[in-house]
PDB file of C-alpha atoms in Angstrom:
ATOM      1  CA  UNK F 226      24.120  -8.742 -16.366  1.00  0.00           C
ATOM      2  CA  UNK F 227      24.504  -5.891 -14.035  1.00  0.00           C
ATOM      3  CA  UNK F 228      26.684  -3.851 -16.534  1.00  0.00           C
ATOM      4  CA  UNK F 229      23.724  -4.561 -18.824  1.00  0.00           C
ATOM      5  CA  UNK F 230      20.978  -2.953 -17.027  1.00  0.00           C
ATOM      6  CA  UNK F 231      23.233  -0.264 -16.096  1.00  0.00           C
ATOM      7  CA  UNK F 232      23.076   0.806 -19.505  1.00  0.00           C
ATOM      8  CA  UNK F 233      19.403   0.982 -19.513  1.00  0.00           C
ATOM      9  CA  UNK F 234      19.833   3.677 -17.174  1.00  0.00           C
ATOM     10  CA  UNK F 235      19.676   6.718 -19.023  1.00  0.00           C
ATOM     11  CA  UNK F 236      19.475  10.353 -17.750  1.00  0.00           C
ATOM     12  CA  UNK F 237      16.073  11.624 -18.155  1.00  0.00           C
ATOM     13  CA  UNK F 238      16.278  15.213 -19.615  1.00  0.00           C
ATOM     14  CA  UNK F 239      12.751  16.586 -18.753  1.00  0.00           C
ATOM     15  CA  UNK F 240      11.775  17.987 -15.486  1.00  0.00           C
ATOM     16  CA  UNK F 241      12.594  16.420 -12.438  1.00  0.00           C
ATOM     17  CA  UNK F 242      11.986  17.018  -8.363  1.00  0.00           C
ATOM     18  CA  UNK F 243      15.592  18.583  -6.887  1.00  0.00           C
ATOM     19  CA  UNK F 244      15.296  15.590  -4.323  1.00  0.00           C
ATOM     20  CA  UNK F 245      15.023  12.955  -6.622  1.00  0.00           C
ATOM     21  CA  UNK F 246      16.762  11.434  -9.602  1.00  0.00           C
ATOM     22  CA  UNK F 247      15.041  10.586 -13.234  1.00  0.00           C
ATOM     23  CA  UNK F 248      16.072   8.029 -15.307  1.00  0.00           C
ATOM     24  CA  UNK F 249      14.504   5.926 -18.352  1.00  0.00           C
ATOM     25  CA  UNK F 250      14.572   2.204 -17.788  1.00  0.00           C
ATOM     26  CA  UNK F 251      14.033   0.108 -21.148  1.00  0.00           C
ATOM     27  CA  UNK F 252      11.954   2.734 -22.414  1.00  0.00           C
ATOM     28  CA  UNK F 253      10.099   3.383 -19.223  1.00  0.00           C
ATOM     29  CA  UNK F 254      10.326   6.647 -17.090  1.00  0.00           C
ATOM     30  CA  UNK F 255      11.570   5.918 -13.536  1.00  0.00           C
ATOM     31  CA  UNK F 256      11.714   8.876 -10.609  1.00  0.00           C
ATOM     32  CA  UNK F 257      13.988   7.458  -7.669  1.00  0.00           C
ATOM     33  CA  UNK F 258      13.620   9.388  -4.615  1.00  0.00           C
ATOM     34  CA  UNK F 259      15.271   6.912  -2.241  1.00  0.00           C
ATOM     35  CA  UNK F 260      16.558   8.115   1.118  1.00  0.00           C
ATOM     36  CA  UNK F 261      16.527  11.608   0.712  1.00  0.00           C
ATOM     37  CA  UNK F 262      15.128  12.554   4.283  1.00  0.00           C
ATOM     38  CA  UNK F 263      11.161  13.204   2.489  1.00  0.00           C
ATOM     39  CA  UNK F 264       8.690  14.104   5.026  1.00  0.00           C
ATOM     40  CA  UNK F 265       6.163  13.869   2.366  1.00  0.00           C
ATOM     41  CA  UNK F 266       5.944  13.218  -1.572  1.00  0.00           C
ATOM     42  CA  UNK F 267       6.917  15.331  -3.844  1.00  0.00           C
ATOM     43  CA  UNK F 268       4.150  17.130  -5.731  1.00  0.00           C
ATOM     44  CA  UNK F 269       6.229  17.906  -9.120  1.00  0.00           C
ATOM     45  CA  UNK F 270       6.591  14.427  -9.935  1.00  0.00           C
ATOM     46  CA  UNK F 271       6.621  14.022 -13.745  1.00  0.00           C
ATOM     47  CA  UNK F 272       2.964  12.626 -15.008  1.00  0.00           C
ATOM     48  CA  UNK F 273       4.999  10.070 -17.301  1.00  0.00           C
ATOM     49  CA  UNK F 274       6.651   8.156 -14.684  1.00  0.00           C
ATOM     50  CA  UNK F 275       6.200   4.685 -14.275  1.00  0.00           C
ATOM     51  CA  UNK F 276       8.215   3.573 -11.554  1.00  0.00           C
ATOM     52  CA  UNK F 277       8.646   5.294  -8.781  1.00  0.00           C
ATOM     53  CA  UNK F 278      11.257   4.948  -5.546  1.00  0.00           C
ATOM     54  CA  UNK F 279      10.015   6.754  -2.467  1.00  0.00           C
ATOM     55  CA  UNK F 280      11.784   3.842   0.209  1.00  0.00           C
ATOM     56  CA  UNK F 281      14.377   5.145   2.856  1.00  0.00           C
ATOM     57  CA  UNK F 282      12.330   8.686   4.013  1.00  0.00           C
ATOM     58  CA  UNK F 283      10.577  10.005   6.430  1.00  0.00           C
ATOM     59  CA  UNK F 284       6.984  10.328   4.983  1.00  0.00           C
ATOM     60  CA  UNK F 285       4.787   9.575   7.871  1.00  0.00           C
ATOM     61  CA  UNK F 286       1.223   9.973   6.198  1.00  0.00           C
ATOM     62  CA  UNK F 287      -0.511   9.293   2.286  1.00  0.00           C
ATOM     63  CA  UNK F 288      -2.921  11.779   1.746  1.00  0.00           C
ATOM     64  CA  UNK F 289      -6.219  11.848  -0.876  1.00  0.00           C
ATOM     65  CA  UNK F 290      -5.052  11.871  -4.492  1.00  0.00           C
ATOM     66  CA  UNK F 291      -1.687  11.910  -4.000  1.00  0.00           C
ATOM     67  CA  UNK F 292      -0.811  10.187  -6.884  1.00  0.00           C
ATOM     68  CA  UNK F 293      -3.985  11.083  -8.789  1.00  0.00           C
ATOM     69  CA  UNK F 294      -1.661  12.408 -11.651  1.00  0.00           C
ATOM     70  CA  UNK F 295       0.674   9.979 -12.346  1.00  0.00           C
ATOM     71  CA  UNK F 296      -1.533   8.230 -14.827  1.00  0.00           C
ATOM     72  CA  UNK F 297       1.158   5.670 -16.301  1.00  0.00           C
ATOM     73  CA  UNK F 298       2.251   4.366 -12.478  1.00  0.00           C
ATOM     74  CA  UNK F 299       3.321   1.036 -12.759  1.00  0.00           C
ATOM     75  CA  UNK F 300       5.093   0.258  -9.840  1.00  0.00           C
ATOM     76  CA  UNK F 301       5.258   2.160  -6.436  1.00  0.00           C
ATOM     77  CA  UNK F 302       7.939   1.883  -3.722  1.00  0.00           C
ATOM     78  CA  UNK F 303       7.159   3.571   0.074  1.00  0.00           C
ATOM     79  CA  UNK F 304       8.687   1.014   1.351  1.00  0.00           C
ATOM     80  CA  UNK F 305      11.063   1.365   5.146  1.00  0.00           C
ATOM     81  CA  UNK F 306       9.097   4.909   5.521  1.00  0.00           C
ATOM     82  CA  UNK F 307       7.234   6.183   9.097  1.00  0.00           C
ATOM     83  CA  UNK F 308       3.744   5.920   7.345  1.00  0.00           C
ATOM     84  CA  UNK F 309       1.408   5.557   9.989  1.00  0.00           C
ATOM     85  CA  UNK F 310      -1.719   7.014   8.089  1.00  0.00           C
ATOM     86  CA  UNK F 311      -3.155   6.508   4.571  1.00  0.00           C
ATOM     87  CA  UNK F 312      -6.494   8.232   3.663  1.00  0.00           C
ATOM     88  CA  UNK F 313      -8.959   6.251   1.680  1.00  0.00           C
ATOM     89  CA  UNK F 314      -8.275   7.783  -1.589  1.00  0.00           C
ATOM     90  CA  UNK F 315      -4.473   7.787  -1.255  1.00  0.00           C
ATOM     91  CA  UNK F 316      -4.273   5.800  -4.271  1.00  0.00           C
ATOM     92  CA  UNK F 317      -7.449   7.325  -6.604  1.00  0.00           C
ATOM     93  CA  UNK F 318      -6.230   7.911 -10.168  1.00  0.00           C
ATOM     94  CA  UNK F 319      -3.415   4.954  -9.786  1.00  0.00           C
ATOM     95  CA  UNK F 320      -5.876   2.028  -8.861  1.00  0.00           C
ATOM     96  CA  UNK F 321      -6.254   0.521 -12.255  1.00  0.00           C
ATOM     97  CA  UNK F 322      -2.774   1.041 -14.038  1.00  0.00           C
ATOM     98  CA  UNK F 323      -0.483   0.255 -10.552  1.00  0.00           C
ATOM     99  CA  UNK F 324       1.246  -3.594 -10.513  1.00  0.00           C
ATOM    100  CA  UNK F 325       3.044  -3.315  -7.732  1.00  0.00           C
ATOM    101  CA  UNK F 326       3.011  -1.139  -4.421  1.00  0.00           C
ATOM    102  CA  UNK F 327       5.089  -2.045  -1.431  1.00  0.00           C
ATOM    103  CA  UNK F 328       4.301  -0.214   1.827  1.00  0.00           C
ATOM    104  CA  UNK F 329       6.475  -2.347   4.021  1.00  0.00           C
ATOM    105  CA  UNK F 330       8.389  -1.807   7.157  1.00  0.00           C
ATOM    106  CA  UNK F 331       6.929   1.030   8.307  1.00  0.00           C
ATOM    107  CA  UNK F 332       4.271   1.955  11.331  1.00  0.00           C
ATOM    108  CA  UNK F 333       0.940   1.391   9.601  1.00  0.00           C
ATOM    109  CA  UNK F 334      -1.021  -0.486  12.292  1.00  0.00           C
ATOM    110  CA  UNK F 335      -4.779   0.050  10.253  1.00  0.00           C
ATOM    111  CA  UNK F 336      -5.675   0.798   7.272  1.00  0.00           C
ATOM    112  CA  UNK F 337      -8.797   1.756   5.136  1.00  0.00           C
ATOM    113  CA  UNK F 338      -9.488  -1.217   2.939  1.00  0.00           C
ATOM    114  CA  UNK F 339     -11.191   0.970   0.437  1.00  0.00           C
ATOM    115  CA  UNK F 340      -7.729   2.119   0.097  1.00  0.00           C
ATOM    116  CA  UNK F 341      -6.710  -1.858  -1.264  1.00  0.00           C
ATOM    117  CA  UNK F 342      -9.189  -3.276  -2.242  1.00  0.00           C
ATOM    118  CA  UNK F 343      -9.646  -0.681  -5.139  1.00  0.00           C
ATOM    119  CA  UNK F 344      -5.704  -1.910  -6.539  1.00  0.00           C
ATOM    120  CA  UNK F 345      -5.089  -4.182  -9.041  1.00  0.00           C
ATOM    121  CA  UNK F 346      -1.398  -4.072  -7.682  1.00  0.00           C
ATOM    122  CA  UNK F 347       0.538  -6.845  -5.751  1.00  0.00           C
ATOM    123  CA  UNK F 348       0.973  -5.899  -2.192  1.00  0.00           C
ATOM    124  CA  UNK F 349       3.538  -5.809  -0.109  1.00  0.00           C
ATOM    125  CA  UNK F 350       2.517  -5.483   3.671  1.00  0.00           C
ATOM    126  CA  UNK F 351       5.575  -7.024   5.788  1.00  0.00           C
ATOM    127  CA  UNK F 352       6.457  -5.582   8.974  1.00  0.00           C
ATOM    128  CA  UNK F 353       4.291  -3.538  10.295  1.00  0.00           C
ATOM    129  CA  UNK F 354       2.788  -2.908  13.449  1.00  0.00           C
ATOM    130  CA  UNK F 355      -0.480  -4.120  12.529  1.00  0.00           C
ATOM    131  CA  UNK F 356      -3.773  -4.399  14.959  1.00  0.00           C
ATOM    132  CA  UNK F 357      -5.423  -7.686  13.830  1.00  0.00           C
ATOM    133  CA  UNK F 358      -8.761  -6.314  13.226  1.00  0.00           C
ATOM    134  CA  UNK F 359     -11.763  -7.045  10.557  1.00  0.00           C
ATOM    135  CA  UNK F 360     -10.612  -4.207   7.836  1.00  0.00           C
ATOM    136  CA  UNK F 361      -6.875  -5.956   7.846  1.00  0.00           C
ATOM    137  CA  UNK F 362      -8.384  -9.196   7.478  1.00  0.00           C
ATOM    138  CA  UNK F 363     -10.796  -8.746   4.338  1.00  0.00           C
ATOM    139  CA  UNK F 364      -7.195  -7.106   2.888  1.00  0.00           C
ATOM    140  CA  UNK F 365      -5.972 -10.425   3.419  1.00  0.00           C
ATOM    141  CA  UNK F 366      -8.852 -12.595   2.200  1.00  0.00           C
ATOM    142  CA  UNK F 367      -9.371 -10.124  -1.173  1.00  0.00           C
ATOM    143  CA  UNK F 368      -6.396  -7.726  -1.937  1.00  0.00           C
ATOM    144  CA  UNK F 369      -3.429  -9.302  -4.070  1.00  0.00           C
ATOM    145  CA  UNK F 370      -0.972  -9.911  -1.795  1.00  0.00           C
ATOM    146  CA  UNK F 371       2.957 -10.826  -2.666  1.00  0.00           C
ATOM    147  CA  UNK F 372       2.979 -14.785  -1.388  1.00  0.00           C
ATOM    148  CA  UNK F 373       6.163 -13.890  -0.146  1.00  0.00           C
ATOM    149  CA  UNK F 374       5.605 -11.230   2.310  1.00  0.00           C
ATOM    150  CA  UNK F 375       2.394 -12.693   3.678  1.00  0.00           C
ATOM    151  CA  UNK F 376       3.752 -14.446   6.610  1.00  0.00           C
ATOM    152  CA  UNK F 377       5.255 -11.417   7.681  1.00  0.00           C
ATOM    153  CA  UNK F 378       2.234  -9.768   8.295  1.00  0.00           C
ATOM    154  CA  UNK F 379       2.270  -9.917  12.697  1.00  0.00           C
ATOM    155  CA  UNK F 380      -0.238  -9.103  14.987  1.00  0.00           C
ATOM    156  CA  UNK F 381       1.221  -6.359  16.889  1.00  0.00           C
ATOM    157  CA  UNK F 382      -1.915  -5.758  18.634  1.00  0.00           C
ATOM    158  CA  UNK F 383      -5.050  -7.651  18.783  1.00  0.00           C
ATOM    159  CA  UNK F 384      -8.169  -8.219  20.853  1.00  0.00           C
ATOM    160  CA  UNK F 385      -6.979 -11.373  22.169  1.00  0.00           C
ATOM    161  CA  UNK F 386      -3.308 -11.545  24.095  1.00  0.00           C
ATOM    162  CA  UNK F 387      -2.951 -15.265  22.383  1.00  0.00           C
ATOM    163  CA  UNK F 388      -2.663 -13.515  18.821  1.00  0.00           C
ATOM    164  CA  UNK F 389      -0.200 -11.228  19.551  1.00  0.00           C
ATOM    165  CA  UNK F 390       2.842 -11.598  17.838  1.00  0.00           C
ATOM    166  CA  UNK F 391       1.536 -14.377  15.477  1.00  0.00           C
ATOM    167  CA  UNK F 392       1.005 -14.281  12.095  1.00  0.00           C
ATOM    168  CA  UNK F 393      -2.101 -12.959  10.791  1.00  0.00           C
ATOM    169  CA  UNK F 394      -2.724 -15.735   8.584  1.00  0.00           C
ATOM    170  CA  UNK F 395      -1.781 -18.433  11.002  1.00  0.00           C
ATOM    171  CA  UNK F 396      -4.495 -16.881  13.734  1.00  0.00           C
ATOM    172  CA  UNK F 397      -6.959 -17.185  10.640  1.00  0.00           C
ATOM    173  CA  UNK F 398      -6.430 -20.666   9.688  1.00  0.00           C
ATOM    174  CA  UNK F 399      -7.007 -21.408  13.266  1.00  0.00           C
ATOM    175  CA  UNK F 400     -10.864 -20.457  12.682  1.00  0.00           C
ATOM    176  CA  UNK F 401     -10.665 -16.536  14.066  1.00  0.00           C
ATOM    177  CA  UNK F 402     -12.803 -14.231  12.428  1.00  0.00           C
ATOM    178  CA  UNK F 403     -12.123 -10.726  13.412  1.00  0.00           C
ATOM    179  CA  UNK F 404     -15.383  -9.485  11.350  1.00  0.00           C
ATOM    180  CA  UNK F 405     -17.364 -11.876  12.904  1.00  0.00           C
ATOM    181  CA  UNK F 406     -16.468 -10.446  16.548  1.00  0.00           C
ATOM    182  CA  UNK F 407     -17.061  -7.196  15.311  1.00  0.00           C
ATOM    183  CA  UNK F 408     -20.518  -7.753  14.509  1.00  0.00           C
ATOM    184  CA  UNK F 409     -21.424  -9.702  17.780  1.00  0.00           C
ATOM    185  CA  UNK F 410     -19.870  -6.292  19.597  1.00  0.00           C
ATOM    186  CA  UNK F 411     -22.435  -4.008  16.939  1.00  0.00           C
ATOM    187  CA  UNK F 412     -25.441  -6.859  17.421  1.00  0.00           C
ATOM    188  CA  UNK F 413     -24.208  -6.004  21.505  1.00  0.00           C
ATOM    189  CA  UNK F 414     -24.036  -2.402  21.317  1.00  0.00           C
ATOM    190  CA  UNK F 415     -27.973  -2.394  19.293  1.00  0.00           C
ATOM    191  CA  UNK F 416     -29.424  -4.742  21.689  1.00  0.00           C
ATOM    192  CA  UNK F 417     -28.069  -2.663  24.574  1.00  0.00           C
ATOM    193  CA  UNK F 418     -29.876   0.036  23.057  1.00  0.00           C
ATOM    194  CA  UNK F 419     -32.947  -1.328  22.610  1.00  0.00           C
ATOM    195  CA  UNK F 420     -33.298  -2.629  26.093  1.00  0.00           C
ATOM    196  CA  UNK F 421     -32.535   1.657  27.130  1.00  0.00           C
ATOM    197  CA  UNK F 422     -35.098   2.886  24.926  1.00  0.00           C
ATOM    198  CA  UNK F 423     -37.639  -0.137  25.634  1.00  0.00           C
ATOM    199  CA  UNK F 424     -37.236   0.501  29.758  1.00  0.00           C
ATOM    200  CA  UNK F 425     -37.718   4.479  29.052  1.00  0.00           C
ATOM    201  CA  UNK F 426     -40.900   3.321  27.755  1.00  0.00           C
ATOM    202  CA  UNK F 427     -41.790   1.290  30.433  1.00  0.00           C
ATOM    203  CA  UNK F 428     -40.519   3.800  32.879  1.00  0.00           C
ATOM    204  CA  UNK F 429     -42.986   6.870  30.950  1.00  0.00           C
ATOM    205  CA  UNK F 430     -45.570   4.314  31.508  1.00  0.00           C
ATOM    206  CA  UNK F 431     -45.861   3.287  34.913  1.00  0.00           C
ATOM    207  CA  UNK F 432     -45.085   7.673  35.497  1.00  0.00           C
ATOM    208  CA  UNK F 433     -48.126   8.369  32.836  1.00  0.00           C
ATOM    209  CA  UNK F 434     -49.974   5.941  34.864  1.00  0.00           C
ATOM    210  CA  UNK F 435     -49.672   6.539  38.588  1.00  0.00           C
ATOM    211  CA  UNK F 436     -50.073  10.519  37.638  1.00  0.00           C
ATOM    212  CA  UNK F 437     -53.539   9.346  36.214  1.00  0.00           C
ATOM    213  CA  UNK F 438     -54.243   7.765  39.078  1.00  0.00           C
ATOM    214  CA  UNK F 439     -53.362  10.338  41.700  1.00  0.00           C
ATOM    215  CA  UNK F 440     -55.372  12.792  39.437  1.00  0.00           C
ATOM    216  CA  UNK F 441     -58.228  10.533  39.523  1.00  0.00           C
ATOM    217  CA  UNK F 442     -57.750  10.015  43.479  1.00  0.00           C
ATOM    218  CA  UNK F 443     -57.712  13.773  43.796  1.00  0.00           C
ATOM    219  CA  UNK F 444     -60.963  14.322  41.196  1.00  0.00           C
ATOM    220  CA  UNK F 445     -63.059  11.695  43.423  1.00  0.00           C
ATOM    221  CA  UNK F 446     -61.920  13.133  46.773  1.00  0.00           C
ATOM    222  CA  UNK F 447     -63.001  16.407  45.317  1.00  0.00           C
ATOM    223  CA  UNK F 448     -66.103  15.280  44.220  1.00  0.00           C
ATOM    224  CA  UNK F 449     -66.765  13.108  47.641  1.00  0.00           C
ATOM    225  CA  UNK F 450     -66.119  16.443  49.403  1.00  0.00           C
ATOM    226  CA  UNK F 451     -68.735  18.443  47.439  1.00  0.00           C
ATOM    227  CA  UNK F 452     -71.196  16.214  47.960  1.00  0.00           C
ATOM    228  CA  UNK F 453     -70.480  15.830  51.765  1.00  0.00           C
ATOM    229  CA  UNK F 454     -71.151  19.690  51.950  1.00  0.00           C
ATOM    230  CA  UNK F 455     -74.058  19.740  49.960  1.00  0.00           C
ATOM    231  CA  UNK F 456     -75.526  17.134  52.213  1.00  0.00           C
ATOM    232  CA  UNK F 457     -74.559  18.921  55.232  1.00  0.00           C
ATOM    233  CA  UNK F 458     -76.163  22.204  53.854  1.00  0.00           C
ATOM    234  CA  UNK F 459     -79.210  20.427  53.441  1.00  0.00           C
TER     235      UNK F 459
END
């Protein structure tokens, strides 16, 4: 069996990034670019590739569109990287046609979820150092994930002490919702705000007031004054 899919490894004659290797694989182009020290992706990957190996670098971040051109991307490996940011549109132009993309093992502790949620892909999310926070969780409840990574998805951090180090799925089945705590903090944070501007108000109100009523005290003192003088002149 392995001598067999050997032979579907054929060298790829077209164009291909120095750092990486192309092959065809039953018919299918595949760019491997596995441990080759990458601090970031290669931008003269061939638009006809359909797998492609970027596990074993050092690529640290996944910028906007940078796979935008790789229309026939099938299956995506960044696996055992040092990602520790990916923009929103990191995967535009791939969403639809992608299967399977494994970001594992490397330092992604959040994540846009307009990054997943657009992919039809299975995910693979395993060991990370993941804050347990709303975004993370709707991943969970509406990406694709592999069934076989999702219990290693840990709570590195979290805004409790008890889920750290736990499962992210376990905490959930316990009845936490991390969305639902972020909304009591935003309902906080508004009401907290309305109480500032509503004693401003009050505040301008009892000033407006008291300066009406020293004007007024000065006006009748004036006007008691006056008339005092004109009844002494008379």
């Amino acid at each position: 069996q392995a001598f067999f899919c050997l032979l579907l490894w054929v060298p790829w004659g077209s164009s291909c990034p120095p750092s990486c290797q192309c092959m065809e694989r039953a018919g299918a182009k595949a760019v491997v670019c596995s441990s080759r020290h990458l601090e970031e992706i290669p931008k003269d990957i061939p638009k006809d590739a359909v797998f492609l190996k970027l596990d074993a670098n050092s690529i640290t971040r996944i910028p906007s569109n940078a796979f935008r051109h790789l229309s026939h991307l099938e299956e995506l490996d960044l696996s055992r990287n040092a990602i520790e940011k990916i923009d929103r549109a990191a995967f535009k132009g791939v969403a639809a046609g992608l299967r399977t993309l494994d970001l594992s093992s490397n330092r992604i502790r959040s994540i846009p979820k307009e990054a997943l949620l657009a992919l039809n892909a299975k995910l693979r999310l395993a060991n990370n150092p993941w804050h347990c926070e709303c975004a993370l969780q709707e991943v969970l409840w509406e990406a694709r994930l592999d069934p076989d990574s999702v219990q290693d998805i840990t709570c590195h951090t979290a805004p409790r002490e008890e889920y750290v180090g736990k499962p992210l799925l376990q905490v959930l089945d316990t009845g936490v919702n991390f969305c639902s705590v972020r909304q009591r903090t935003t309902d906080v944070a508004m009401f907290i705000t309305m109480f500032g501007w509503f004693a401003m108000v009050i505040v301008y109100v009892i000033c407006y007031v008291r300066h009406n009523r020293e004007e007024t005290c000065r006006h009748v003192e004036y006007l008691t004054s006056l008339s005092n003088t004109h009844g002494h002149a008379e």
